[in-house]
Amino acid sequence: MNPLTDAAPRATAARPVNRPVTRPNVLVMAVAGAVTVANIYFPQPLLDAIARGLGVSQHTAGLVSSAAQLGYALGLLLIVPLADTARLRRLTTVLLALTSGGLLVAAAAPNALTLTVATLAVSTTTVLPQVLTPVAASLAEPGDRGRVVGLIGLGLTLGSTLSRTVSGAASDAGDSWRTAYLLAAAATAALLFVVPRALPERAGPTTDRLPYPRLLASLPRLFVEHRAVRASALTGAAVFAAFSVFWATLAFHLAAPPLGLGPGVAGLFGLLSLPGALLSAYAGRLTDRHGTGVVNAWSLLCVAVSFLVVGIGAFSLAALVIGANLLILGTSACQVANQARIFGLGTEVAARVNTVFMLSTFTGGAIGSFTAVWLYGAYGWTVTIIAAAGFTALAAVAVAATRRAAPSCAPGNTREAGNHDPRTLAGRDDA
């Protein structure tokens, strides 16, 4: 039997022995996701302050943002697949401890090289959100999957959004960018006392556990054999590349004339973007009702309009805030919808298909960040935003090209998802 193509049917018959996930546990996971995902994004409004504090160029400081994206992709590849087989409480404890230690090293970094390496290490181990999301989705009742994914997705959106506000304020209050790193280390360490207790011992069935090398080797085949995974991964990569273009260069744009604003204002954009983040909480239920294709199209429209707004109103704070809200809303809704689709493939592969999706997404983010920093330094804001619009166009092409191969995941629709009927318990795309 093929362990990949037969994984989902077995998941129907071999459900985990864990109890269904409860609302308090989902809330704990959402908070934990918010705190840990913040470790990827909180340095972004600090880049200008880091450049001045360490005496390096903006381009060199921008490598910190790219290192965060690359490290997260590395953690997705090497760590997240373990959630299909590992003891979850032990895994989360180790990850939180390593992340906290890495943040302390970053806070004490004497130069840009040390900070970049520490950021790479921290972002590799701070992949807890992508361990928690498939666990919660696999333990949820089929009719609640969209709500659960949406709630945890809201936590991730709030964490990535508000982290910029908190880090900017901490940097201003402590008169150093290092203060934000110390705060992040303390918040991450605090999770050690609550998160392991909220998790089951294991997420999936106790039989047919693949060894680690085979877990990693199965990832390319999951991408090749499951059309829903391909559709979600390609769309997610392009959308997140566009998202990263904006946030990787916003601090530089705000600091440059004629605006001339500091990291505190750049961080404030997280708070001002809160409406868009909160609205994204409904993405899971919209996917249940209308299907992934409709939600993706609506999300891309939000993203495209956001870049039109920030391109035309480049030096208007109101335009930048409106554009940031639309961008967060569209990007978050797109991610929730696509994750809800792939989690319908079964509990045995939930962490691994999420690995493929998020690895593709954050690889796109790293490409977007690197491209943005280079383009902004060479050509300025307008060309950078045009590049973001180009990534959005690529996402639209991906949605159009895969729409026939990966139909709507609204209840009652049918599609091929591996070798099982999508209307079975493990295969329904009703998230």
Coordinates of C-alpha atoms in Angstrom, one line a residue:
M1 CA 0.0 0.0 0.0
N2 CA 1.2 3.5 -0.8
P3 CA 1.6 5.4 2.5
L4 CA 0.9 8.7 0.8
T5 CA -2.1 8.1 -1.3
D6 CA -3.7 5.7 1.2
A7 CA -3.1 8.0 4.2
A8 CA -6.4 9.8 4.1
P9 CA -8.6 6.7 3.9
R10 CA -6.8 5.2 6.9
A11 CA -7.3 8.5 8.7
T12 CA -11.1 8.0 8.5
A13 CA -10.9 4.6 10.1
A14 CA -8.1 5.3 12.6
R15 CA -9.1 8.5 14.2
P16 CA -6.9 9.7 17.1
V17 CA -8.0 8.7 20.5
N18 CA -7.8 12.3 21.8
R19 CA -10.9 14.1 22.8
P20 CA -12.3 16.8 20.5
V21 CA -10.5 20.1 20.9
T22 CA -12.3 22.4 23.4
R23 CA -12.8 26.2 23.1
P24 CA -10.4 27.0 26.0
N25 CA -7.7 24.9 24.4
V26 CA -8.3 26.6 21.0
L27 CA -8.0 30.0 22.7
V28 CA -4.7 28.9 24.2
M29 CA -3.5 27.8 20.8
A30 CA -4.6 31.1 19.3
V31 CA -2.7 33.1 21.9
A32 CA 0.4 30.9 21.6
G33 CA 0.3 31.3 17.8
A34 CA 0.0 35.1 18.2
V35 CA 3.0 35.3 20.5
T36 CA 5.3 33.0 18.6
V37 CA 4.4 34.3 15.1
A38 CA 5.2 37.8 16.4
N39 CA 8.8 36.7 16.6
I40 CA 9.0 36.7 12.8
Y41 CA 7.5 40.2 12.3
F42 CA 8.4 42.4 15.2
P43 CA 11.8 43.3 13.8
Q44 CA 10.4 44.9 10.7
P45 CA 9.6 48.4 12.1
L46 CA 13.0 48.3 13.9
L47 CA 15.1 47.9 10.8
D48 CA 15.9 51.6 10.5
A49 CA 16.8 51.7 14.2
I50 CA 18.9 48.5 13.8
A51 CA 20.8 50.0 10.9
R52 CA 21.6 53.1 12.9
G53 CA 22.4 51.3 16.1
L54 CA 24.8 48.8 14.5
G55 CA 26.2 51.3 12.1
V56 CA 25.2 49.4 8.9
S57 CA 23.3 50.3 5.8
Q58 CA 19.6 49.8 5.4
H59 CA 20.2 47.0 2.9
T60 CA 22.3 45.1 5.5
A61 CA 19.7 45.7 8.2
G62 CA 17.0 44.4 5.8
L63 CA 18.8 41.0 5.7
V64 CA 17.4 40.5 9.2
S65 CA 13.9 40.4 7.7
S66 CA 14.9 38.1 5.0
A67 CA 16.7 35.8 7.5
A68 CA 13.5 35.6 9.5
Q69 CA 11.5 34.4 6.5
L70 CA 14.2 31.9 5.4
G71 CA 14.6 30.5 8.9
Y72 CA 10.9 30.1 9.2
A73 CA 10.9 28.1 6.0
L74 CA 13.7 26.0 7.3
G75 CA 11.7 25.2 10.5
L76 CA 8.7 24.4 8.4
L77 CA 10.7 21.9 6.4
L78 CA 12.6 20.2 9.3
I79 CA 10.4 20.6 12.3
V80 CA 6.7 20.9 11.5
P81 CA 6.4 17.4 9.9
L82 CA 7.2 15.9 13.3
A83 CA 3.8 16.9 14.5
D84 CA 2.3 14.0 12.6
T85 CA 4.3 11.5 14.8
A86 CA 6.0 13.2 17.7
R87 CA 4.9 13.7 21.3
L88 CA 3.4 17.2 21.0
R89 CA 4.0 18.3 24.6
R90 CA 7.7 17.5 24.5
L91 CA 8.1 19.0 21.0
T92 CA 6.4 22.3 22.0
T93 CA 8.5 22.6 25.2
V94 CA 11.7 22.2 23.3
L95 CA 10.7 24.7 20.6
L96 CA 9.7 27.4 23.1
A97 CA 12.8 27.0 25.2
L98 CA 15.1 27.2 22.1
T99 CA 13.2 30.2 20.8
S100 CA 13.4 32.1 24.1
G101 CA 17.2 31.5 24.2
G102 CA 17.7 32.6 20.7
L103 CA 15.9 35.9 21.3
L104 CA 18.2 36.6 24.2
V105 CA 21.2 36.1 22.0
A106 CA 19.7 38.4 19.4
A107 CA 19.1 41.1 22.1
A108 CA 22.8 41.0 23.0
A109 CA 24.0 40.9 19.4
P110 CA 27.1 43.1 19.0
N111 CA 27.0 43.3 15.2
A112 CA 24.7 42.7 12.2
L113 CA 26.1 39.2 11.4
T114 CA 25.3 37.9 14.9
L115 CA 21.9 39.4 14.8
T116 CA 21.2 37.9 11.4
V117 CA 22.4 34.4 12.5
A118 CA 20.4 34.6 15.7
T119 CA 17.3 35.7 13.8
L120 CA 17.7 32.8 11.4
A121 CA 17.9 30.4 14.4
V122 CA 15.0 31.9 16.2
S123 CA 12.7 31.9 13.2
T124 CA 13.7 28.2 12.6
T125 CA 12.4 27.2 16.0
T126 CA 9.4 29.5 16.3
V127 CA 7.3 27.4 14.1
L128 CA 4.9 26.5 16.9
P129 CA 1.9 28.1 15.1
Q130 CA 2.2 25.7 12.2
V131 CA 2.3 22.8 14.6
L132 CA -0.8 24.0 16.5
T133 CA -3.0 24.8 13.5
P134 CA -3.1 21.2 12.0
V135 CA -3.4 19.7 15.5
A136 CA -6.5 21.8 16.3
A137 CA -8.0 21.2 12.8
S138 CA -7.5 17.5 13.0
L139 CA -9.1 17.3 16.5
A140 CA -12.1 19.6 15.6
E141 CA -15.4 18.2 14.6
P142 CA -15.8 18.3 10.8
G143 CA -18.5 21.0 11.0
D144 CA -16.2 23.1 13.2
R145 CA -13.0 22.9 11.2
G146 CA -13.4 26.2 9.5
R147 CA -14.3 28.0 12.7
V148 CA -11.2 26.5 14.5
V149 CA -8.8 27.3 11.7
G150 CA -10.3 30.8 11.4
L151 CA -9.9 31.4 15.2
I152 CA -6.2 30.3 15.2
G153 CA -5.7 32.2 12.0
L154 CA -7.0 35.3 13.7
G155 CA -4.5 34.8 16.5
L156 CA -1.7 34.6 13.9
T157 CA -3.0 37.7 12.1
L158 CA -3.2 39.6 15.3
G159 CA 0.2 38.5 16.4
S160 CA 1.9 39.4 13.1
T161 CA 0.0 42.7 13.0
L162 CA 0.2 43.9 16.6
S163 CA 3.8 42.7 17.0
R164 CA 4.9 45.7 14.9
T165 CA 3.1 48.1 17.2
V166 CA 4.4 46.5 20.4
S167 CA 8.0 46.3 19.1
G168 CA 8.0 49.9 17.9
A169 CA 6.6 51.1 21.2
A170 CA 9.1 49.1 23.2
S171 CA 11.9 50.4 21.1
D172 CA 10.9 54.0 21.7
A173 CA 10.3 53.4 25.4
G174 CA 13.6 51.7 26.0
D175 CA 15.5 53.9 23.5
S176 CA 16.9 50.8 21.9
W177 CA 15.7 48.2 19.5
R178 CA 17.1 45.6 21.9
T179 CA 14.2 46.2 24.3
A180 CA 11.8 44.6 21.8
Y181 CA 13.9 41.4 21.7
L182 CA 14.0 41.1 25.5
L183 CA 10.2 41.6 25.6
A184 CA 9.7 38.9 22.9
A185 CA 12.0 36.5 24.9
A186 CA 9.9 36.9 28.1
A187 CA 6.6 36.5 26.3
T188 CA 7.8 33.3 24.5
A189 CA 9.2 31.8 27.7
A190 CA 5.9 32.4 29.5
L191 CA 4.1 30.1 27.1
L192 CA 6.2 27.2 28.5
F193 CA 3.8 27.1 31.5
V194 CA 0.5 26.8 29.6
V195 CA 0.8 25.5 26.0
P196 CA 2.1 21.9 26.6
R197 CA -0.8 21.4 29.1
A198 CA -3.4 22.4 26.4
L199 CA -2.2 19.8 23.9
P200 CA -2.8 16.1 23.5
E201 CA 0.1 13.7 23.8
R202 CA -0.2 13.0 20.0
A203 CA -2.3 14.4 17.2
G204 CA -2.8 11.4 14.9
P205 CA -3.3 7.7 15.1
T206 CA -0.8 5.6 17.0
T207 CA -0.3 3.2 14.1
D208 CA 1.8 3.3 10.9
R209 CA 4.2 6.0 12.2
L210 CA 6.7 6.9 9.6
P211 CA 10.4 7.5 10.6
Y212 CA 11.7 11.0 10.3
P213 CA 13.6 10.5 7.0
R214 CA 10.4 9.1 5.4
L215 CA 8.4 12.0 6.8
L216 CA 10.6 14.4 5.0
A217 CA 10.8 12.3 1.8
S218 CA 7.0 12.3 1.6
L219 CA 6.7 16.0 1.3
P220 CA 7.4 16.3 -2.5
R221 CA 5.0 13.5 -3.3
L222 CA 2.2 15.2 -1.3
F223 CA 2.7 18.3 -3.5
V224 CA 2.7 16.2 -6.7
E225 CA -0.2 13.9 -5.8
H226 CA -2.7 16.2 -4.2
R227 CA -4.1 18.9 -6.4
A228 CA -5.5 20.9 -3.5
V229 CA -2.0 21.2 -2.0
R230 CA -0.6 22.5 -5.3
A231 CA -3.3 25.1 -5.7
S232 CA -3.0 26.3 -2.1
A233 CA 0.8 26.3 -2.1
L234 CA 1.2 28.3 -5.3
T235 CA -1.4 30.9 -4.4
G236 CA -0.1 31.3 -0.9
A237 CA 3.5 31.8 -2.1
A238 CA 2.6 34.6 -4.5
V239 CA 0.2 36.4 -2.1
F240 CA 2.7 36.3 0.8
A241 CA 5.5 37.6 -1.5
A242 CA 3.3 40.6 -2.2
F243 CA 2.5 41.0 1.5
S244 CA 6.2 40.9 2.5
V245 CA 7.1 43.6 -0.1
F246 CA 5.0 46.1 1.7
W247 CA 6.0 45.3 5.3
A248 CA 9.7 44.8 4.6
T249 CA 10.0 48.4 3.3
L250 CA 7.4 50.3 5.2
A251 CA 9.8 51.4 8.0
F252 CA 12.3 52.7 5.4
H253 CA 9.5 54.5 3.5
L254 CA 8.2 56.2 6.6
A255 CA 11.6 57.2 7.8
A256 CA 12.6 58.8 4.5
P257 CA 11.6 62.4 3.5
P258 CA 9.1 63.9 3.3
L259 CA 7.5 61.7 6.0
G260 CA 10.5 61.4 8.3
L261 CA 8.8 59.2 10.9
G262 CA 10.5 56.8 13.4
P263 CA 10.0 53.1 14.3
G264 CA 7.2 53.9 16.8
V265 CA 5.0 55.2 13.9
A266 CA 5.9 52.2 11.8
G267 CA 4.9 49.9 14.6
L268 CA 1.7 51.8 15.1
F269 CA 0.6 50.6 11.7
G270 CA 0.0 47.2 13.4
L271 CA -2.6 48.8 15.7
L272 CA -4.1 50.8 12.9
S273 CA -4.5 47.7 10.8
L274 CA -6.5 45.9 13.5
P275 CA -9.9 46.3 11.7
G276 CA -8.5 44.3 8.7
A277 CA -7.1 41.6 11.0
L278 CA -10.4 41.2 12.9
L279 CA -12.4 41.0 9.7
S280 CA -10.2 38.1 8.5
A281 CA -11.7 35.9 11.3
Y282 CA -14.7 35.3 9.1
A283 CA -12.6 33.8 6.3
G284 CA -13.1 30.2 7.5
R285 CA -16.9 30.5 7.6
L286 CA -16.9 32.3 4.2
T287 CA -15.0 29.3 2.8
D288 CA -17.5 26.9 4.3
R289 CA -20.3 28.9 2.6
H290 CA -18.9 30.0 -0.7
G291 CA -15.8 27.8 -1.4
T292 CA -12.1 28.4 -1.7
G293 CA -12.2 29.8 -5.2
V294 CA -14.6 32.6 -4.3
V295 CA -12.7 33.5 -1.1
N296 CA -9.4 33.5 -3.0
A297 CA -10.8 35.8 -5.7
W298 CA -12.2 38.2 -3.1
S299 CA -8.9 38.1 -1.2
L300 CA -6.8 38.9 -4.3
L301 CA -9.1 41.8 -5.1
C302 CA -8.4 43.2 -1.6
V303 CA -4.7 42.8 -2.1
A304 CA -4.7 44.4 -5.5
V305 CA -6.7 47.4 -4.3
S306 CA -4.4 47.8 -1.4
F307 CA -1.4 48.3 -3.6
L308 CA -3.3 50.7 -5.8
V309 CA -4.1 52.8 -2.7
V310 CA -0.5 52.8 -1.3
G311 CA 1.0 53.5 -4.7
I312 CA -1.2 56.5 -5.4
G313 CA -1.1 57.8 -1.9
A314 CA 2.5 57.1 -1.2
F315 CA 3.0 60.0 1.2
S316 CA -0.5 60.0 2.7
L317 CA -0.7 58.3 6.1
A318 CA -4.4 57.7 5.6
A319 CA -3.8 56.0 2.3
L320 CA -1.0 53.8 3.8
V321 CA -3.3 52.8 6.7
I322 CA -6.2 51.9 4.4
G323 CA -3.9 50.0 2.2
A324 CA -2.4 48.1 5.1
N325 CA -5.8 47.1 6.3
L326 CA -6.8 45.8 2.9
L327 CA -3.5 43.9 2.5
I328 CA -3.9 42.2 5.9
L329 CA -7.5 41.3 5.3
G330 CA -6.8 39.8 1.9
T331 CA -3.6 38.0 2.8
S332 CA -5.1 36.5 6.0
A333 CA -8.4 35.4 4.3
C334 CA -6.4 33.7 1.5
Q335 CA -4.3 31.8 4.0
V336 CA -7.2 30.6 6.1
A337 CA -9.2 29.5 3.1
N338 CA -6.3 27.5 1.6
Q339 CA -5.4 25.9 4.9
A340 CA -9.0 24.8 5.5
R341 CA -8.9 23.1 2.1
I342 CA -5.7 21.1 2.6
F343 CA -6.7 20.0 6.1
G344 CA -9.5 18.0 4.6
L345 CA -7.0 15.5 3.4
G346 CA -6.9 13.6 6.7
T347 CA -5.2 13.6 10.2
E348 CA -2.3 11.4 9.2
V349 CA -0.9 14.0 6.8
A350 CA -2.2 17.2 8.3
A351 CA 1.1 18.5 9.6
R352 CA 2.9 17.6 6.4
V353 CA 0.5 19.2 4.0
N354 CA 0.6 22.2 6.2
T355 CA 4.4 22.0 5.9
V356 CA 4.2 22.0 2.1
F357 CA 1.7 24.9 2.1
M358 CA 3.6 27.1 4.6
L359 CA 7.0 26.3 3.2
S360 CA 5.8 27.5 -0.1
T361 CA 4.2 30.5 1.5
F362 CA 7.2 31.7 3.5
T363 CA 9.6 31.0 0.7
G364 CA 7.5 33.4 -1.3
G365 CA 7.7 35.8 1.7
A366 CA 11.5 35.6 1.7
I367 CA 11.7 36.3 -2.0
G368 CA 9.3 39.2 -1.6
S369 CA 11.3 40.7 1.3
F370 CA 14.7 40.3 -0.5
T371 CA 13.2 41.8 -3.7
A372 CA 11.6 44.7 -1.8
V373 CA 14.7 45.7 0.1
W374 CA 16.8 45.7 -3.1
L375 CA 14.2 47.5 -5.2
Y376 CA 13.6 50.1 -2.6
G377 CA 17.2 50.9 -2.2
A378 CA 17.8 51.1 -5.9
Y379 CA 14.5 52.6 -7.2
G380 CA 12.3 53.8 -4.4
W381 CA 8.8 53.2 -3.2
T382 CA 6.9 53.3 -6.5
V383 CA 8.9 50.6 -8.2
T384 CA 8.7 48.5 -5.1
I385 CA 4.9 48.7 -5.0
I386 CA 4.8 47.8 -8.7
A387 CA 6.7 44.7 -7.9
A388 CA 4.2 43.8 -5.2
A389 CA 1.4 44.2 -7.7
G390 CA 3.3 41.9 -10.0
F391 CA 3.4 39.2 -7.3
T392 CA -0.4 39.7 -6.9
A393 CA -0.8 39.1 -10.6
L394 CA 1.1 35.8 -10.3
A395 CA -1.3 34.8 -7.5
A396 CA -4.2 35.5 -9.8
V397 CA -2.7 33.4 -12.5
A398 CA -2.2 30.5 -10.0
V399 CA -5.9 30.8 -8.9
A400 CA -7.1 30.8 -12.5
A401 CA -4.8 27.9 -13.5
T402 CA -5.8 25.7 -10.6
R403 CA -9.5 26.5 -10.3
R404 CA -10.5 23.7 -12.6
A405 CA -8.1 21.2 -10.9
A406 CA -9.1 22.2 -7.4
P407 CA -12.8 23.1 -7.2
S408 CA -14.7 24.8 -4.5
C409 CA -14.5 23.3 -1.0
A410 CA -18.0 24.3 -0.1
P411 CA -20.0 21.5 1.5
G412 CA -21.6 19.2 -0.9
N413 CA -19.1 19.7 -3.7
T414 CA -17.0 16.8 -4.8
R415 CA -13.4 16.7 -6.0
E416 CA -10.5 14.3 -6.1
A417 CA -8.3 14.6 -3.0
G418 CA -5.8 11.8 -3.1
N419 CA -7.8 8.5 -3.4
H420 CA -10.8 9.3 -1.2
D421 CA -14.2 10.8 -1.5
P422 CA -14.1 14.4 -0.2
R423 CA -17.5 13.8 1.5
T424 CA -16.0 11.3 4.0
L425 CA -15.1 12.4 7.5
A426 CA -11.4 12.8 6.7
G427 CA -11.8 14.2 3.3
R428 CA -14.6 16.7 3.5
D429 CA -13.5 20.2 2.5
D430 CA -16.0 21.8 4.8
A431 CA -13.5 24.0 6.6

